[in-house]
PDB file of C-alpha atoms in Angstrom:
ATOM      1  CA  MET A  28      47.711-129.199  99.477  1.00  0.00           C
ATOM      2  CA  PRO A  29      47.583-130.390  95.850  1.00  0.00           C
ATOM      3  CA  ASP A  30      49.944-128.537  93.557  1.00  0.00           C
ATOM      4  CA  ASN A  31      47.129-127.071  91.512  1.00  0.00           C
ATOM      5  CA  ALA A  32      44.977-126.095  94.461  1.00  0.00           C
ATOM      6  CA  SER A  33      46.153-122.507  94.248  1.00  0.00           C
ATOM      7  CA  ALA A  34      45.409-122.113  90.550  1.00  0.00           C
ATOM      8  CA  GLN A  35      43.060-119.177  90.250  1.00  0.00           C
ATOM      9  CA  GLN A  36      39.971-119.605  88.087  1.00  0.00           C
ATOM     10  CA  PRO A  37      39.280-116.877  85.494  1.00  0.00           C
ATOM     11  CA  GLY A  38      37.210-114.059  86.904  1.00  0.00           C
ATOM     12  CA  GLN A  39      37.593-115.290  90.489  1.00  0.00           C
ATOM     13  CA  PRO A  40      39.306-113.379  93.300  1.00  0.00           C
ATOM     14  CA  ALA A  41      42.934-114.107  94.015  1.00  0.00           C
ATOM     15  CA  GLN A  42      43.324-115.854  97.349  1.00  0.00           C
ATOM     16  CA  GLY A  43      45.821-114.385  99.777  1.00  0.00           C
ATOM     17  CA  PRO A  44      46.515-111.345 101.928  1.00  0.00           C
ATOM     18  CA  ASN A  45      45.820-108.937  99.038  1.00  0.00           C
ATOM     19  CA  GLU A  46      42.721-110.449  97.476  1.00  0.00           C
ATOM     20  CA  HIS A  47      41.610-108.821  94.239  1.00  0.00           C
ATOM     21  CA  TYR A  48      39.939-109.779  90.983  1.00  0.00           C
ATOM     22  CA  HIS A  49      41.554-110.600  87.670  1.00  0.00           C
ATOM     23  CA  GLN A  50      39.387-110.358  84.580  1.00  0.00           C
ATOM     24  CA  PRO A  51      39.721-113.178  82.044  1.00  0.00           C
ATOM     25  CA  LEU A  52      42.437-112.308  79.532  1.00  0.00           C
ATOM     26  CA  ASN A  53      41.172-111.576  76.026  1.00  0.00           C
ATOM     27  CA  GLN A  54      44.574-112.493  74.633  1.00  0.00           C
ATOM     28  CA  PRO A  55      46.887-115.514  74.482  1.00  0.00           C
ATOM     29  CA  ARG A  56      48.532-116.251  77.815  1.00  0.00           C
ATOM     30  CA  ALA A  57      52.270-115.671  78.075  1.00  0.00           C
ATOM     31  CA  LEU A  58      54.667-118.569  78.381  1.00  0.00           C
ATOM     32  CA  ARG A  59      55.797-118.822  82.009  1.00  0.00           C
ATOM     33  CA  ILE A  60      59.281-120.195  82.648  1.00  0.00           C
ATOM     34  CA  GLY A  61      60.398-120.864  86.214  1.00  0.00           C
ATOM     35  CA  VAL A  62      64.067-120.557  87.164  1.00  0.00           C
ATOM     36  CA  ALA A  63      65.134-122.362  90.344  1.00  0.00           C
ATOM     37  CA  GLY A  64      68.360-123.472  91.971  1.00  0.00           C
ATOM     38  CA  PRO A  65      70.484-123.111  95.099  1.00  0.00           C
ATOM     39  CA  VAL A  66      71.585-119.749  96.456  1.00  0.00           C
ATOM     40  CA  GLY A  67      74.416-118.189  94.474  1.00  0.00           C
ATOM     41  CA  THR A  68      74.140-120.278  91.315  1.00  0.00           C
ATOM     42  CA  GLY A  69      73.411-117.258  89.124  1.00  0.00           C
ATOM     43  CA  LYS A  70      69.641-117.353  88.691  1.00  0.00           C
ATOM     44  CA  SER A  71      69.316-113.568  88.519  1.00  0.00           C
ATOM     45  CA  SER A  72      72.201-113.438  86.059  1.00  0.00           C
ATOM     46  CA  ILE A  73      70.421-115.982  83.858  1.00  0.00           C
ATOM     47  CA  LEU A  74      67.280-113.840  83.897  1.00  0.00           C
ATOM     48  CA  ALA A  75      69.297-110.741  83.027  1.00  0.00           C
ATOM     49  CA  THR A  76      70.996-112.597  80.182  1.00  0.00           C
ATOM     50  CA  LEU A  77      67.681-113.807  78.753  1.00  0.00           C
ATOM     51  CA  CYS A  78      66.177-110.334  78.960  1.00  0.00           C
ATOM     52  CA  ARG A  79      69.149-108.837  77.107  1.00  0.00           C
ATOM     53  CA  GLU A  80      68.941-111.500  74.419  1.00  0.00           C
ATOM     54  CA  LEU A  81      65.181-111.652  73.909  1.00  0.00           C
ATOM     55  CA  ALA A  82      63.607-108.331  74.907  1.00  0.00           C
ATOM     56  CA  GLY A  83      64.209-106.946  71.424  1.00  0.00           C
ATOM     57  CA  GLU A  84      61.982-109.619  69.874  1.00  0.00           C
ATOM     58  CA  LEU A  85      59.592-110.627  72.676  1.00  0.00           C
ATOM     59  CA  SER A  86      57.350-108.736  75.070  1.00  0.00           C
ATOM     60  CA  MET A  87      58.637-109.835  78.470  1.00  0.00           C
ATOM     61  CA  ALA A  88      58.166-109.435  82.214  1.00  0.00           C
ATOM     62  CA  VAL A  89      59.868-110.856  85.296  1.00  0.00           C
ATOM     63  CA  VAL A  90      58.742-111.934  88.766  1.00  0.00           C
ATOM     64  CA  THR A  91      61.381-112.482  91.453  1.00  0.00           C
ATOM     65  CA  ASN A  92      61.051-114.220  94.819  1.00  0.00           C
ATOM     66  CA  ASP A  93      62.958-113.461  98.018  1.00  0.00           C
ATOM     67  CA  ILE A  94      62.048-114.282 101.600  1.00  0.00           C
ATOM     68  CA  TYR A  95      62.306-110.818 103.138  1.00  0.00           C
ATOM     69  CA  THR A  96      63.639-108.418 100.484  1.00  0.00           C
ATOM     70  CA  ASP A  97      63.320-107.400  96.845  1.00  0.00           C
ATOM     71  CA  GLU A  98      67.068-107.703  96.257  1.00  0.00           C
ATOM     72  CA  ASP A  99      66.858-109.725  93.033  1.00  0.00           C
ATOM     73  CA  ALA A 100      64.276-107.380  91.536  1.00  0.00           C
ATOM     74  CA  ARG A 101      66.462-104.386  92.397  1.00  0.00           C
ATOM     75  CA  PHE A 102      69.450-106.075  90.745  1.00  0.00           C
ATOM     76  CA  LEU A 103      67.500-106.590  87.528  1.00  0.00           C
ATOM     77  CA  ARG A 104      66.075-103.079  87.554  1.00  0.00           C
ATOM     78  CA  SER A 105      69.519-101.559  88.059  1.00  0.00           C
ATOM     79  CA  ALA A 106      70.862-103.673  85.196  1.00  0.00           C
ATOM     80  CA  GLY A 107      68.365-101.995  82.861  1.00  0.00           C
ATOM     81  CA  VAL A 108      67.387-105.239  81.153  1.00  0.00           C
ATOM     82  CA  LEU A 109      63.650-104.387  81.084  1.00  0.00           C
ATOM     83  CA  PRO A 110      61.531-101.354  81.916  1.00  0.00           C
ATOM     84  CA  THR A 111      61.480-101.266  85.704  1.00  0.00           C
ATOM     85  CA  GLU A 112      57.701-101.551  85.920  1.00  0.00           C
ATOM     86  CA  ARG A 113      57.854-104.948  84.212  1.00  0.00           C
ATOM     87  CA  ILE A 114      59.921-106.421  87.066  1.00  0.00           C
ATOM     88  CA  ARG A 115      57.855-107.403  90.118  1.00  0.00           C
ATOM     89  CA  ALA A 116      59.101-108.715  93.455  1.00  0.00           C
ATOM     90  CA  VAL A 117      57.297-111.247  95.626  1.00  0.00           C
ATOM     91  CA  GLU A 118      58.442-111.323  99.256  1.00  0.00           C
ATOM     92  CA  THR A 119      57.516-114.843 100.297  1.00  0.00           C
ATOM     93  CA  GLY A 120      58.083-114.513 104.048  1.00  0.00           C
ATOM     94  CA  ALA A 121      58.684-118.267 104.123  1.00  0.00           C
ATOM     95  CA  CYS A 122      60.802-120.992 102.553  1.00  0.00           C
ATOM     96  CA  PRO A 123      61.265-120.286  98.829  1.00  0.00           C
ATOM     97  CA  HIS A 124      59.571-123.491  97.718  1.00  0.00           C
ATOM     98  CA  THR A 125      56.358-122.501  99.488  1.00  0.00           C
ATOM     99  CA  ALA A 126      55.590-119.730  96.992  1.00  0.00           C
ATOM    100  CA  ILE A 127      56.527-121.699  93.874  1.00  0.00           C
ATOM    101  CA  ARG A 128      54.952-125.022  94.761  1.00  0.00           C
ATOM    102  CA  ASP A 129      52.855-125.250  97.930  1.00  0.00           C
ATOM    103  CA  ASP A 130      50.830-122.030  97.551  1.00  0.00           C
ATOM    104  CA  VAL A 131      51.540-120.227  94.282  1.00  0.00           C
ATOM    105  CA  SER A 132      48.832-117.570  94.655  1.00  0.00           C
ATOM    106  CA  ALA A 133      51.199-114.638  95.325  1.00  0.00           C
ATOM    107  CA  ASN A 134      53.207-115.448  92.215  1.00  0.00           C
ATOM    108  CA  LEU A 135      50.094-115.991  90.118  1.00  0.00           C
ATOM    109  CA  ASP A 136      48.817-112.609  91.267  1.00  0.00           C
ATOM    110  CA  ALA A 137      52.072-110.950  90.204  1.00  0.00           C
ATOM    111  CA  VAL A 138      52.105-112.683  86.814  1.00  0.00           C
ATOM    112  CA  GLU A 139      48.471-111.886  86.080  1.00  0.00           C
ATOM    113  CA  ASP A 140      48.891-108.268  87.197  1.00  0.00           C
ATOM    114  CA  LEU A 141      51.742-107.928  84.690  1.00  0.00           C
ATOM    115  CA  GLU A 142      49.704-109.527  81.916  1.00  0.00           C
ATOM    116  CA  GLU A 143      46.764-107.216  82.578  1.00  0.00           C
ATOM    117  CA  ALA A 144      48.980-104.126  82.686  1.00  0.00           C
ATOM    118  CA  TYR A 145      51.376-104.832  79.806  1.00  0.00           C
ATOM    119  CA  GLY A 146      49.818-107.629  77.775  1.00  0.00           C
ATOM    120  CA  PRO A 147      49.843-109.261  75.482  1.00  0.00           C
ATOM    121  CA  LEU A 148      53.118-110.624  76.834  1.00  0.00           C
ATOM    122  CA  ASP A 149      55.096-113.361  75.134  1.00  0.00           C
ATOM    123  CA  LEU A 150      57.186-114.502  78.090  1.00  0.00           C
ATOM    124  CA  VAL A 151      57.200-114.159  81.873  1.00  0.00           C
ATOM    125  CA  LEU A 152      60.279-115.363  83.753  1.00  0.00           C
ATOM    126  CA  ILE A 153      59.707-116.375  87.390  1.00  0.00           C
ATOM    127  CA  GLU A 154      62.778-116.614  89.611  1.00  0.00           C
ATOM    128  CA  SER A 155      62.547-118.710  92.750  1.00  0.00           C
ATOM    129  CA  GLY A 156      64.367-117.727  95.883  1.00  0.00           C
ATOM    130  CA  GLY A 157      67.487-119.811  96.442  1.00  0.00           C
ATOM    131  CA  ASP A 158      66.652-123.283  97.731  1.00  0.00           C
ATOM    132  CA  ASN A 159      68.118-126.774  97.524  1.00  0.00           C
ATOM    133  CA  LEU A 160      68.513-129.386  94.802  1.00  0.00           C
ATOM    134  CA  THR A 161      64.914-130.569  95.135  1.00  0.00           C
ATOM    135  CA  ALA A 162      63.196-127.223  94.445  1.00  0.00           C
ATOM    136  CA  THR A 163      60.590-127.441  91.693  1.00  0.00           C
ATOM    137  CA  PHE A 164      57.735-125.271  90.442  1.00  0.00           C
ATOM    138  CA  SER A 165      54.113-126.312  90.478  1.00  0.00           C
ATOM    139  CA  PRO A 166      52.837-126.803  86.913  1.00  0.00           C
ATOM    140  CA  ALA A 167      50.008-124.477  87.981  1.00  0.00           C
ATOM    141  CA  LEU A 168      52.593-121.674  87.976  1.00  0.00           C
ATOM    142  CA  ALA A 169      55.309-122.549  85.450  1.00  0.00           C
ATOM    143  CA  ASP A 170      54.865-124.013  81.976  1.00  0.00           C
ATOM    144  CA  ALA A 171      58.543-124.973  81.830  1.00  0.00           C
ATOM    145  CA  GLN A 172      61.337-125.130  84.380  1.00  0.00           C
ATOM    146  CA  LEU A 173      65.017-124.274  84.237  1.00  0.00           C
ATOM    147  CA  PHE A 174      67.233-125.429  87.096  1.00  0.00           C
ATOM    148  CA  SER A 175      70.605-123.801  87.738  1.00  0.00           C
ATOM    149  CA  ILE A 176      73.684-125.260  89.388  1.00  0.00           C
ATOM    150  CA  ASP A 177      77.190-123.870  89.048  1.00  0.00           C
ATOM    151  CA  VAL A 178      80.772-125.087  88.936  1.00  0.00           C
ATOM    152  CA  ALA A 179      81.654-123.267  92.163  1.00  0.00           C
ATOM    153  CA  GLY A 180      79.313-125.631  94.003  1.00  0.00           C
ATOM    154  CA  GLY A 181      81.615-128.538  93.159  1.00  0.00           C
ATOM    155  CA  GLY A 182      82.055-130.916  90.271  1.00  0.00           C
ATOM    156  CA  ASP A 183      79.948-133.591  91.961  1.00  0.00           C
ATOM    157  CA  VAL A 184      76.737-131.558  92.283  1.00  0.00           C
ATOM    158  CA  ALA A 185      75.013-133.130  89.285  1.00  0.00           C
ATOM    159  CA  ARG A 186      75.627-136.613  90.701  1.00  0.00           C
ATOM    160  CA  LYS A 187      73.686-135.720  93.845  1.00  0.00           C
ATOM    161  CA  GLY A 188      70.412-135.733  91.926  1.00  0.00           C
ATOM    162  CA  GLY A 189      67.105-134.439  93.210  1.00  0.00           C
ATOM    163  CA  PRO A 190      63.999-133.450  91.233  1.00  0.00           C
ATOM    164  CA  GLY A 191      65.456-130.113  90.162  1.00  0.00           C
ATOM    165  CA  ILE A 192      68.487-131.748  88.586  1.00  0.00           C
ATOM    166  CA  THR A 193      66.834-134.836  87.163  1.00  0.00           C
ATOM    167  CA  GLY A 194      63.472-133.503  86.027  1.00  0.00           C
ATOM    168  CA  ALA A 195      63.632-129.814  85.079  1.00  0.00           C
ATOM    169  CA  ASP A 196      63.048-129.086  81.398  1.00  0.00           C
ATOM    170  CA  LEU A 197      66.568-127.628  81.168  1.00  0.00           C
ATOM    171  CA  LEU A 198      69.526-128.009  83.532  1.00  0.00           C
ATOM    172  CA  VAL A 199      72.041-125.159  83.347  1.00  0.00           C
ATOM    173  CA  ILE A 200      75.577-125.667  84.624  1.00  0.00           C
ATOM    174  CA  ASN A 201      76.419-122.027  85.172  1.00  0.00           C
ATOM    175  CA  LYS A 202      79.618-119.980  85.546  1.00  0.00           C
ATOM    176  CA  THR A 203      81.735-122.334  83.479  1.00  0.00           C
ATOM    177  CA  ASP A 204      84.328-119.569  83.083  1.00  0.00           C
ATOM    178  CA  LEU A 205      85.185-120.116  86.768  1.00  0.00           C
ATOM    179  CA  ALA A 206      85.969-123.816  86.305  1.00  0.00           C
ATOM    180  CA  PRO A 207      89.780-123.412  86.092  1.00  0.00           C
ATOM    181  CA  HIS A 208      89.767-121.451  89.339  1.00  0.00           C
ATOM    182  CA  VAL A 209      87.820-124.090  91.287  1.00  0.00           C
ATOM    183  CA  GLU A 210      89.473-127.095  89.587  1.00  0.00           C
ATOM    184  CA  VAL A 211      86.278-128.451  88.050  1.00  0.00           C
ATOM    185  CA  ASP A 212      86.160-130.415  84.792  1.00  0.00           C
ATOM    186  CA  VAL A 213      83.138-128.958  82.979  1.00  0.00           C
ATOM    187  CA  ALA A 214      82.956-131.794  80.435  1.00  0.00           C
ATOM    188  CA  ALA A 215      82.831-134.373  83.232  1.00  0.00           C
ATOM    189  CA  MET A 216      80.185-132.356  85.068  1.00  0.00           C
ATOM    190  CA  VAL A 217      78.054-132.191  81.915  1.00  0.00           C
ATOM    191  CA  ALA A 218      78.468-135.944  81.389  1.00  0.00           C
ATOM    192  CA  ASP A 219      77.348-136.626  84.969  1.00  0.00           C
ATOM    193  CA  ALA A 220      74.323-134.393  84.453  1.00  0.00           C
ATOM    194  CA  GLU A 221      73.378-136.073  81.193  1.00  0.00           C
ATOM    195  CA  ARG A 222      73.474-139.478  82.875  1.00  0.00           C
ATOM    196  CA  ALA A 223      71.280-138.198  85.698  1.00  0.00           C
ATOM    197  CA  ARG A 224      68.749-136.644  83.310  1.00  0.00           C
ATOM    198  CA  ASP A 225      68.075-139.542  80.959  1.00  0.00           C
ATOM    199  CA  GLY A 226      68.087-137.521  77.748  1.00  0.00           C
ATOM    200  CA  LEU A 227      66.765-134.194  79.026  1.00  0.00           C
ATOM    201  CA  PRO A 228      68.909-131.243  77.886  1.00  0.00           C
ATOM    202  CA  VAL A 229      71.935-129.905  79.765  1.00  0.00           C
ATOM    203  CA  LEU A 230      73.554-126.558  78.976  1.00  0.00           C
ATOM    204  CA  ALA A 231      76.997-125.417  80.126  1.00  0.00           C
ATOM    205  CA  LEU A 232      76.657-121.643  80.391  1.00  0.00           C
ATOM    206  CA  SER A 233      78.866-118.629  80.924  1.00  0.00           C
ATOM    207  CA  LYS A 234      77.714-115.043  80.610  1.00  0.00           C
ATOM    208  CA  HIS A 235      81.048-114.421  78.886  1.00  0.00           C
ATOM    209  CA  ASP A 236      80.447-117.096  76.212  1.00  0.00           C
ATOM    210  CA  PRO A 237      78.168-115.869  73.388  1.00  0.00           C
ATOM    211  CA  GLU A 238      77.689-119.372  71.969  1.00  0.00           C
ATOM    212  CA  SER A 239      76.278-120.743  75.229  1.00  0.00           C
ATOM    213  CA  ILE A 240      74.061-117.670  75.619  1.00  0.00           C
ATOM    214  CA  ALA A 241      72.705-118.202  72.107  1.00  0.00           C
ATOM    215  CA  ARG A 242      71.899-121.832  72.954  1.00  0.00           C
ATOM    216  CA  LEU A 243      70.024-120.724  76.064  1.00  0.00           C
ATOM    217  CA  ALA A 244      67.982-118.194  74.094  1.00  0.00           C
ATOM    218  CA  ASP A 245      67.258-120.780  71.392  1.00  0.00           C
ATOM    219  CA  TRP A 246      65.933-123.193  74.017  1.00  0.00           C
ATOM    220  CA  VAL A 247      63.487-120.535  75.219  1.00  0.00           C
ATOM    221  CA  ARG A 248      62.416-119.790  71.639  1.00  0.00           C
ATOM    222  CA  ALA A 249      61.763-123.483  71.003  1.00  0.00           C
ATOM    223  CA  VAL A 250      59.610-123.813  74.128  1.00  0.00           C
ATOM    224  CA  LEU A 251      57.709-120.682  73.105  1.00  0.00           C
ATOM    225  CA  VAL A 252      56.983-122.115  69.652  1.00  0.00           C
ATOM    226  CA  ARG A 253      55.530-125.251  71.242  1.00  0.00           C
ATOM    227  CA  HIS A 254      53.560-123.170  73.756  1.00  0.00           C
ATOM    228  CA  ARG A 255      52.005-121.065  71.008  1.00  0.00           C
ATOM    229  CA  SER A 256      51.116-124.114  68.936  1.00  0.00           C
ATOM    230  CA  GLY A 257      49.509-125.849  71.897  1.00  0.00           C
ATOM    231  CA  THR A 258      51.915-128.780  71.760  1.00  0.00           C
ATOM    232  CA  HIS A 259      53.894-127.951  74.906  1.00  0.00           C
ATOM    233  CA  VAL A 260      52.676-129.874  77.943  1.00  0.00           C
ATOM    234  CA  PRO A 261      53.986-128.699  81.338  1.00  0.00           C
ATOM    235  CA  THR A 262      55.546-131.527  83.302  1.00  0.00           C
ATOM    236  CA  ASP A 263      56.074-131.911  87.026  1.00  0.00           C
ATOM    237  CA  PRO A 264      59.649-132.903  87.953  1.00  0.00           C
ATOM    238  CA  GLY A 265      58.275-134.291  91.194  1.00  0.00           C
ATOM    239  CA  PRO A 266      57.626-133.030  94.699  1.00  0.00           C
ATOM    240  CA  MET A 267      60.364-131.796  96.949  1.00  0.00           C
ATOM    241  CA  ALA A 268      61.722-134.253  99.479  1.00  0.00           C
ATOM    242  CA  PRO A 269      60.091-133.864 102.895  1.00  0.00           C
ATOM    243  CA  HIS A 270      62.092-131.392 104.971  1.00  0.00           C
ATOM    244  CA  SER A 271      61.648-128.520 107.360  1.00  0.00           C
ATOM    245  CA  HIS A 272      63.258-125.211 108.191  1.00  0.00           C
ATOM    246  CA  SER A 273      63.370-123.125 111.325  1.00  0.00           C
ATOM    247  CA  HIS A 274      63.058-119.395 110.740  1.00  0.00           C
ATOM    248  CA  ASP A 275      62.691-118.216 114.334  1.00  0.00           C
ATOM    249  CA  GLY A 276      66.124-119.112 115.630  1.00  0.00           C
ATOM    250  CA  SER A 277      64.804-122.108 117.547  1.00  0.00           C
TER     251      SER A 277
END
């Protein structure tokens, strides 16, 4: 299915198990930033950090994705980073990439429901379920993409490549405060990532480092400025590598 095949037309019914209508928005559409990365790399923590930093100046909402639960949404609600009603969970029931790339209708429904209920919104953050290094968002869903890896995954992760690492709008090397404990050289990891990304930005991040948090928030602000001016063009890091999963124990 083409990546944009699931893009809902204004005033048309959402396609999926809970079909319903969305009226055309009489307001500017929010910037949508997708956050992807392997399991355990701190995606939910990144969302919580951005909400803490930006909710005082921007009207925000969050959509999380999990296969069978709403665990990430519950984490964010319990953290108190946004009003609980502005945090929606999508239970994909399938591989995480399915709902962010192959058929984005459930996520589009959640985003558009939030915009109708609480708009005008400035920013919607969409967290993918944990996947592999090739996970990417369809441009029909996300205007910009952040991909998270972390030092605990090993100092060689950035060298392994994949569309998420090489093509996302921002690559975050997360949990840098743990580097001494896992014997990872953060500077070398950043250098590897920069070589893999051919000039695209790389950010070494720790939730305990205010300077790195400020740089993350500034990146979001810069994308938002371009989005509002009409100069930001969503890019596609590339399709995931062909692969399959078995979910039935077979």
